[in-house]
Each structure stands twice: as structure tokens, then as C-alpha cells.
Short mmCIF file of N, CA and C in Angstrom, two decimals:
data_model
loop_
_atom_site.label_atom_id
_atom_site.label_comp_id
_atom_site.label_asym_id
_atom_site.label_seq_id
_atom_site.Cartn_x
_atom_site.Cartn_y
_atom_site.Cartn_z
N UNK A 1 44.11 130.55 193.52
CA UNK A 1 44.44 129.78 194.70
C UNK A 1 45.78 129.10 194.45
N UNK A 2 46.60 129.11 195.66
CA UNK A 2 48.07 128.32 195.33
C UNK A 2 47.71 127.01 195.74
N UNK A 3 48.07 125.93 194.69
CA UNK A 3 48.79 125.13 195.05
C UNK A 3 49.69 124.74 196.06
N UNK A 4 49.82 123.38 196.51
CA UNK A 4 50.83 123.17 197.19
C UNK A 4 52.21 123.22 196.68
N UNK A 5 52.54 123.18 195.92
CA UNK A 5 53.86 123.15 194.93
C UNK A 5 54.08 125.05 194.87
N UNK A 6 53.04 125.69 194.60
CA UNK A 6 53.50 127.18 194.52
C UNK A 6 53.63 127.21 196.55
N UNK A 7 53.21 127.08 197.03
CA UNK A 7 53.24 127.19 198.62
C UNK A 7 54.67 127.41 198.98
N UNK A 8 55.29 125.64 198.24
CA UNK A 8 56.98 125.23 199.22
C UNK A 8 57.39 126.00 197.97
N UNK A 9 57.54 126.37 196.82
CA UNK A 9 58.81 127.10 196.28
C UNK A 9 58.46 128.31 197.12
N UNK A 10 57.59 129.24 197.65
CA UNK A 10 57.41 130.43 197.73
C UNK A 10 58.29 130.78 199.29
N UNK A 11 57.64 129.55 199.70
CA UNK A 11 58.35 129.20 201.38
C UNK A 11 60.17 128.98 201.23
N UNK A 12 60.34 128.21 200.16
CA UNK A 12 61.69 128.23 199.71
C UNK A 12 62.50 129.55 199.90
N UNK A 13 62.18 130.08 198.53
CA UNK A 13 63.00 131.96 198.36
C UNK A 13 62.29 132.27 199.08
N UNK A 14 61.59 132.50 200.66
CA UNK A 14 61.84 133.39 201.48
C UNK A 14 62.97 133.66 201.77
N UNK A 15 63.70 132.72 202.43
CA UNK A 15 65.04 133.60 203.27
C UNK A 15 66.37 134.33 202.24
N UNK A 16 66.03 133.85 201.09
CA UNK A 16 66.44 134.64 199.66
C UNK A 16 65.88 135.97 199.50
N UNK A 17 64.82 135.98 199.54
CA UNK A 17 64.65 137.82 199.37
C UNK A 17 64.36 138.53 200.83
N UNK A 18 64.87 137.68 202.21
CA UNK A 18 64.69 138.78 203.38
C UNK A 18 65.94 139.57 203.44
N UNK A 19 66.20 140.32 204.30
CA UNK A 19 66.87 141.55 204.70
C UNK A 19 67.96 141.20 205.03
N UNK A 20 69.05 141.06 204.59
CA UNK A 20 70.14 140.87 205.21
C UNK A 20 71.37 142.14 205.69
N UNK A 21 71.65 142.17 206.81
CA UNK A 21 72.44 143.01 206.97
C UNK A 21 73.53 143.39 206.33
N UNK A 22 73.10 145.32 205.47
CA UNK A 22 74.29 145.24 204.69
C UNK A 22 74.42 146.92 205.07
N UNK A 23 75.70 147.58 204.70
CA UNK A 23 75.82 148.24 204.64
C UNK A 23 76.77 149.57 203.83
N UNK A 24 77.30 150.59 203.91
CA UNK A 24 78.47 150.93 203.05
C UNK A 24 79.23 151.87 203.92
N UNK A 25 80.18 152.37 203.70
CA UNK A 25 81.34 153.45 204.23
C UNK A 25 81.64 154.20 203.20
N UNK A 26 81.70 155.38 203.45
CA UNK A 26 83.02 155.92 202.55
C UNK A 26 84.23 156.68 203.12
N UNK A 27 85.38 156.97 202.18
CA UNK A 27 86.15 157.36 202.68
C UNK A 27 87.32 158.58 201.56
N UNK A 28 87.77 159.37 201.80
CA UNK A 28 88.50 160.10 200.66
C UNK A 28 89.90 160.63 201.51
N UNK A 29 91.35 160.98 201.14
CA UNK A 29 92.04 161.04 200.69
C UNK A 29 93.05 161.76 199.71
N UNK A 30 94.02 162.67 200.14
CA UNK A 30 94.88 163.14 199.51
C UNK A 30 96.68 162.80 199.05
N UNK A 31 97.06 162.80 198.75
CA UNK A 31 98.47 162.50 197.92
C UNK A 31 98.52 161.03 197.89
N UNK A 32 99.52 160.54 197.13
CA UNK A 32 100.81 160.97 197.89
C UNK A 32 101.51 161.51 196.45
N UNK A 33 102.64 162.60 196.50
CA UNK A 33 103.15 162.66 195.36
C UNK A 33 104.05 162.16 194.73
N UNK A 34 103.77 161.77 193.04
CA UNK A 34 104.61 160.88 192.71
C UNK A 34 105.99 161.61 191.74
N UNK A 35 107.03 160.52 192.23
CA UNK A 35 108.01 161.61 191.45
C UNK A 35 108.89 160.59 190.26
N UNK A 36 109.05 159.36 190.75
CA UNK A 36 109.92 158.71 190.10
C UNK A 36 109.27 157.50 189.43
N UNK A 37 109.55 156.68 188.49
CA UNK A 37 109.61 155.46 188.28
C UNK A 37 110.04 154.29 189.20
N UNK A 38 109.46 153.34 188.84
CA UNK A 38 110.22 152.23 188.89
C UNK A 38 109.95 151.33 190.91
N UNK A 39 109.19 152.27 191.37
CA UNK A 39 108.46 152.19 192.51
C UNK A 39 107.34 152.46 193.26
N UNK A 40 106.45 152.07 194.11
CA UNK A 40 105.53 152.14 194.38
C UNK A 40 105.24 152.96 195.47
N UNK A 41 104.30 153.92 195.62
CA UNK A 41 103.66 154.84 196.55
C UNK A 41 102.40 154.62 197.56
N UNK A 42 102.34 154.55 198.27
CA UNK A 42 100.45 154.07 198.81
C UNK A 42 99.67 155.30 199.14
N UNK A 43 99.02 155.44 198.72
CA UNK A 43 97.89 156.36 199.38
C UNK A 43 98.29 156.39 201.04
N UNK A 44 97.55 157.59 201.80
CA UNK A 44 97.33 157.49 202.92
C UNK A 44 96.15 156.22 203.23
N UNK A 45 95.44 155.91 204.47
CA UNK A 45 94.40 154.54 204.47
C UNK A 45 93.39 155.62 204.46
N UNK A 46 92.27 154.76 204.18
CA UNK A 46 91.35 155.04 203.67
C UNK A 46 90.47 154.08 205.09
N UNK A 47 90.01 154.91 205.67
CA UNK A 47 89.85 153.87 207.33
C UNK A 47 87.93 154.10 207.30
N UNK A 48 87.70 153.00 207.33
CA UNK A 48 86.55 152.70 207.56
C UNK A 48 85.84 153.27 209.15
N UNK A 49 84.59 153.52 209.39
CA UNK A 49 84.54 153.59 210.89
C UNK A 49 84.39 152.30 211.80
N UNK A 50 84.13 152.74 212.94
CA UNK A 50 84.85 151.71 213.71
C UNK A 50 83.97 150.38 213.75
N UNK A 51 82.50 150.71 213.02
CA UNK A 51 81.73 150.16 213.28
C UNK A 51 81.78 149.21 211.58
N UNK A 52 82.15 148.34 211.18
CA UNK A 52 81.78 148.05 209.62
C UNK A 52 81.32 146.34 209.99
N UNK A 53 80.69 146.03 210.38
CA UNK A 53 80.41 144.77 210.52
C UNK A 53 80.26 143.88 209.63
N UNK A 54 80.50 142.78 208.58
CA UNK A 54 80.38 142.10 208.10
C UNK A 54 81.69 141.60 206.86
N UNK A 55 81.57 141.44 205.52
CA UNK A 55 82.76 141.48 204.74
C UNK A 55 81.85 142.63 203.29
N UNK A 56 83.10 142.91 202.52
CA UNK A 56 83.04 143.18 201.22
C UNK A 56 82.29 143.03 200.04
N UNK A 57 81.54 143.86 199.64
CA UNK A 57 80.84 142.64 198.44
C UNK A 57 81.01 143.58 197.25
N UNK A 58 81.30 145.26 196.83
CA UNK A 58 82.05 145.77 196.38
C UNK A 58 82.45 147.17 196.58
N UNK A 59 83.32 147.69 196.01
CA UNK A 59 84.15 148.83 195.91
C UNK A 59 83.69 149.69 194.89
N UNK A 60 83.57 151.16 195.33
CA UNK A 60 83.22 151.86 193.98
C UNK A 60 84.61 152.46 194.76
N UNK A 61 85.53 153.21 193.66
CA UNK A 61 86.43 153.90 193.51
C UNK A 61 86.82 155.30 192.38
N UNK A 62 87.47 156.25 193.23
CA UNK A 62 88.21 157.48 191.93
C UNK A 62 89.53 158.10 192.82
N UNK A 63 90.15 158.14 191.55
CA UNK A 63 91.21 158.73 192.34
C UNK A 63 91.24 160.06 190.82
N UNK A 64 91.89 161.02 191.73
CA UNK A 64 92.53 162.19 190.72
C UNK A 64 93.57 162.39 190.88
N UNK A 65 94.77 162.67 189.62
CA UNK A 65 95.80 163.51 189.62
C UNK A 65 96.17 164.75 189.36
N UNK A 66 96.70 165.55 189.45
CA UNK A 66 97.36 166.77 189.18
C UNK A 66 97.21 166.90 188.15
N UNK A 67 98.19 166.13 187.46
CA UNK A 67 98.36 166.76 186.01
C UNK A 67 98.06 165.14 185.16
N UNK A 68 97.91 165.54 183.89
CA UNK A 68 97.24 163.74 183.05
C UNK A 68 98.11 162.59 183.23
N UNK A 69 97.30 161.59 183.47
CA UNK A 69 98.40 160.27 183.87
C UNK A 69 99.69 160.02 182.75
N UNK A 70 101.02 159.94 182.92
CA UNK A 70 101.85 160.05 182.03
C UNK A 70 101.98 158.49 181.53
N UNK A 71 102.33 158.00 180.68
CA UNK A 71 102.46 156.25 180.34
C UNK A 71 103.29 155.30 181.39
N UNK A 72 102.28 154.32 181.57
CA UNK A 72 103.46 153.58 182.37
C UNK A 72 102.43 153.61 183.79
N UNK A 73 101.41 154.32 183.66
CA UNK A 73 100.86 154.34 185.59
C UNK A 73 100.17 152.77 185.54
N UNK A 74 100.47 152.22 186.97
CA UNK A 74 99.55 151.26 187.34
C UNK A 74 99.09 151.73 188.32
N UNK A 75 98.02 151.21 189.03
CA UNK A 75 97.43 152.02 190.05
C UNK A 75 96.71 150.74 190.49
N UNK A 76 96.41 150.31 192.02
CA UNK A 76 96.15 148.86 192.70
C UNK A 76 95.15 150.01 193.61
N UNK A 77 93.75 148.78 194.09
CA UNK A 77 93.40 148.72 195.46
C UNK A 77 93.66 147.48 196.18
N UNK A 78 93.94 147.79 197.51
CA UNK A 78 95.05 147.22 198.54
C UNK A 78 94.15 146.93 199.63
N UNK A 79 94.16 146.27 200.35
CA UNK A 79 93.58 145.12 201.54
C UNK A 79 94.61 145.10 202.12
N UNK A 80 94.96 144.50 203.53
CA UNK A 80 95.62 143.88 203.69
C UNK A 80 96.13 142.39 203.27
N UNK A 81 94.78 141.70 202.69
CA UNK A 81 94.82 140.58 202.44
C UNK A 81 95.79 140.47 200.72
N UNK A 82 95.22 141.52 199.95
CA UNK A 82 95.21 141.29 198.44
C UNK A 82 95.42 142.59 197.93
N UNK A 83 95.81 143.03 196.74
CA UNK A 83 95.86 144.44 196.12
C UNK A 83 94.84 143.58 194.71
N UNK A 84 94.51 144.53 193.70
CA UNK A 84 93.60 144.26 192.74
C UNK A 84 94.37 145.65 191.97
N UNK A 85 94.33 144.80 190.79
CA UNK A 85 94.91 146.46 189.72
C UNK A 85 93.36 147.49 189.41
N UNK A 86 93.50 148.44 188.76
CA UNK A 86 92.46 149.29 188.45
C UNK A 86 92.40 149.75 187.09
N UNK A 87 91.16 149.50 186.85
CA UNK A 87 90.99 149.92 184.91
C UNK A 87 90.41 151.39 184.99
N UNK A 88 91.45 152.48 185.11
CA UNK A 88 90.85 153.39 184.98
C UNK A 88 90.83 154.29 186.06
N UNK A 89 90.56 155.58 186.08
CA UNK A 89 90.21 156.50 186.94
C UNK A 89 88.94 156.03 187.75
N UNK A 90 88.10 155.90 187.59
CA UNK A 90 87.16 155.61 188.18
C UNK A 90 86.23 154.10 187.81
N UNK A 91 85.62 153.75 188.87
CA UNK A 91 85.34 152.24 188.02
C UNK A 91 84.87 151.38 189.54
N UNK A 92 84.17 150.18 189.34
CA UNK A 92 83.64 149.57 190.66
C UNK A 92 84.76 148.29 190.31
N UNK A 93 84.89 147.92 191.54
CA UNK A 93 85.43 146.14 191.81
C UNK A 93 84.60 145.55 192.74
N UNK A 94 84.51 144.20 192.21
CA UNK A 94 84.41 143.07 193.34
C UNK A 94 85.24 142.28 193.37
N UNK A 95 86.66 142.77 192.72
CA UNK A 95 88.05 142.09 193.55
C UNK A 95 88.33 141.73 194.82
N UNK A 96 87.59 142.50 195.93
CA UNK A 96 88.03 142.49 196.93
C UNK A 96 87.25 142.09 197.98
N UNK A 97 86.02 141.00 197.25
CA UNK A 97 84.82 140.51 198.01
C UNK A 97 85.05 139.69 199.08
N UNK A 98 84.80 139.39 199.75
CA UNK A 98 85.02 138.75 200.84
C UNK A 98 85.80 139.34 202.28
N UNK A 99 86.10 140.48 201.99
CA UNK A 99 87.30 140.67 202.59
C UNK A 99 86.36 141.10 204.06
N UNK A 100 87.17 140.97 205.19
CA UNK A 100 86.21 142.06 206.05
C UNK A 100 86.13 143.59 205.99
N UNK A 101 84.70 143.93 206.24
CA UNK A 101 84.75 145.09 205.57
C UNK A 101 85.22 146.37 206.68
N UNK A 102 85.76 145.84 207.85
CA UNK A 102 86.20 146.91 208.77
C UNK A 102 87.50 147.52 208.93
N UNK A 103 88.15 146.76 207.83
CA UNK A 103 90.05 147.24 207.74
C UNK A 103 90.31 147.92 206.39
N UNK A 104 91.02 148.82 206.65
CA UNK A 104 91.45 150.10 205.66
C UNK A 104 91.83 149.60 204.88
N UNK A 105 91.88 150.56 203.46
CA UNK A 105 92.29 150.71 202.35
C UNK A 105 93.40 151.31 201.52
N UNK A 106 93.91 150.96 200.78
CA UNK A 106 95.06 151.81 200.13
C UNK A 106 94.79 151.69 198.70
N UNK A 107 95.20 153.04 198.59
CA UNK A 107 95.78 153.27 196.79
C UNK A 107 97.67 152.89 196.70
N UNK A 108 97.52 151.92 195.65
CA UNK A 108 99.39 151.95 195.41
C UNK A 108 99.27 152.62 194.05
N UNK A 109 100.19 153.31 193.85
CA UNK A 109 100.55 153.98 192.58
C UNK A 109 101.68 153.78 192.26
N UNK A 110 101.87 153.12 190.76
CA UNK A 110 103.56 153.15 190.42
C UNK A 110 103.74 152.96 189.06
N UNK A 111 104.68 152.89 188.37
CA UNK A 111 105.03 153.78 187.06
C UNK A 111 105.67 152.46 186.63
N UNK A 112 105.65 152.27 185.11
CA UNK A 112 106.50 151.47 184.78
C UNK A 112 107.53 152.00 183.85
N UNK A 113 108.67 151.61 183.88
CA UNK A 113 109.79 152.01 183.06
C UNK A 113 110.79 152.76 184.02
N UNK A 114 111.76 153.77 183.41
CA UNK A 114 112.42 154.58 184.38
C UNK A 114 112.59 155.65 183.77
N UNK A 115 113.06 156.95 184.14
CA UNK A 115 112.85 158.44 184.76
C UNK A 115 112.57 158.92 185.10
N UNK A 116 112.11 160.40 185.28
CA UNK A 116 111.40 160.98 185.84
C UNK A 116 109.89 161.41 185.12
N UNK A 117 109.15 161.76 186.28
CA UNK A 117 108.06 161.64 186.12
C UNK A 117 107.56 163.52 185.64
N UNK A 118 106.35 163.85 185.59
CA UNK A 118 106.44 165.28 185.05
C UNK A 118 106.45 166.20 186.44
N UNK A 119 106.97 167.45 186.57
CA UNK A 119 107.07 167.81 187.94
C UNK A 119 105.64 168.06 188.50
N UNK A 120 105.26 168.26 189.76
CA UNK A 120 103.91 168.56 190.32
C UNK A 120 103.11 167.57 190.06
N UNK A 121 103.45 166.31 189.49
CA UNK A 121 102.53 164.81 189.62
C UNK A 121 102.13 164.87 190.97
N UNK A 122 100.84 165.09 191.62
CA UNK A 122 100.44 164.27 192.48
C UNK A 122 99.04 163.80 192.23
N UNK A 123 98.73 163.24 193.47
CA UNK A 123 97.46 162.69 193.82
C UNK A 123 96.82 163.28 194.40
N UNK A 124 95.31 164.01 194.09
CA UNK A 124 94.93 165.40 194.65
C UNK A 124 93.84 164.18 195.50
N UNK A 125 93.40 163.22 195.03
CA UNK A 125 92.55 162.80 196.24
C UNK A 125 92.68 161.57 195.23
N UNK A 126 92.12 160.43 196.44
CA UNK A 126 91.90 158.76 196.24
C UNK A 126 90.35 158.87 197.13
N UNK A 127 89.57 158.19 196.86
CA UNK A 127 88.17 158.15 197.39
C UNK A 127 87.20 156.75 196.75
N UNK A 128 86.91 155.97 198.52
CA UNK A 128 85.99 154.55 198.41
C UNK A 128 84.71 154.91 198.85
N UNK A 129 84.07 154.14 198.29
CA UNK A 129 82.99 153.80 198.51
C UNK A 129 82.61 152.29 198.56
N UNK A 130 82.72 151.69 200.00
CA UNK A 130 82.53 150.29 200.04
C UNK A 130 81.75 150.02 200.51
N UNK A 131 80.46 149.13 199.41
CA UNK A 131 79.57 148.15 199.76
C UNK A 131 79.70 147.27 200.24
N UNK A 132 79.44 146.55 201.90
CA UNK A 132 79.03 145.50 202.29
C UNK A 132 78.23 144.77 203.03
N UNK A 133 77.75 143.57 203.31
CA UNK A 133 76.76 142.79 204.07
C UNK A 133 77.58 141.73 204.80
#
């Protein structure tokens, strides 16, 4: 038999473990190709549908290149609000929590140092997967 004390905590975390509206999108993406140093590229957007109601709570991400990343790549996901760098080819963030979750996405890609880059560098695809409620 509960107690009154087990009763109000239980009554408490109700609205803690009900249903809250959440949902995800995805989206994928080809180029852009990179040729030079010393500047930045964006992905095409990465457009959510029309319907994404709520904000951000996280990002799964991958992008692929052509040929192996040469030294020097940084690689950002982009908001309008904020960009967030990326550890890696593939990998989740909640850099970008809060954000609303109905406005597109970008990959920036850019090189540090200067010359040229190896020929046929591109970006064969960028691809989200965004969790939100």
C-alpha cells in the first residue's frame, strides 16, 4: 500500500515521464567541391520539411569525401543562428540545441594553411539526422 509521501512524489514525476512532443527529420546532400585553401565552402541546405515543429535537442551527422581528408580540414555544422565545429566524419552534437528545429542546415568546409588541395577533392554527400521536441 502507498503511502501518502509515495502518492505526491509519484504525482510529482508524472508530467516528467508523459509524452512530449518530439520528433526527427532527415536530410542528405551532395558537394560542394573543394579546391583551395584558406576558405570556406557550404554544403548545399540541408532543408527540413515544412512541418518541424518545436526546437533542436540533437544532430546525428556524416559527411563523405572523395578522396582521404588531406591536413588542415575543418568542417562546421551551421544554423543560422551558430556553426559548431565537428570531431570527425561522423559523430552526434547537441551544439545546436535549442535551435528551432524547422530551418536548414549547412556543412562549411575549409582547409587550413595554403595551396592546393588534391585534385577531385569533393564532397560526395553531407547527411542530418535531427532530433527534436
Amino acid at each position: 500500500m502507498f503511502s501518502g509521501h509515495w502518492l505526491l512524489l509519484l504525482l510529482t514525476l508524472l508530467p516528467l515521464t508523459g509524452s512530449a512532443a518530439t520528433g526527427a527529420w532527415s536530410a542528405s546532400v551532395s558537394g560542394p567541391g573543394l579546391g583551395a585553401r584558406g576558405s570556406w565552402l557550404l554544403s548545399p541546405a540541408l532543408q527540413p520539411p515544412s512541418a518541424a515543429p518545436g526546437v533542436i535537442n540533437q544532430v546525428n551527422y556524416r559527411y563523405r569525401l572523395s578522396l582521404p581528408a588531406p591536413s588542415g580540414l575543418i568542417v562546421r555544422l551551421c544554423a543560422s543562428q551558430r556553426c559548431v565545429p565537428l570531431e570527425g566524419a561522423s559523430g552526434t552534437t547537441r551544439e545546436l540545441a535549442l535551435i528551432p528545429a524547422d530551418q536548414p542546415l549547412h556543412f562549411a568546409f575549409g582547409f587550413q594553411g595554403q595551396g592546393a588541395l588534391p585534385p577531385g577533392l569533393r564532397v560526395i554527400s553531407s547527411e542530418v539526422t535531427v532530433n527534436y521536441q
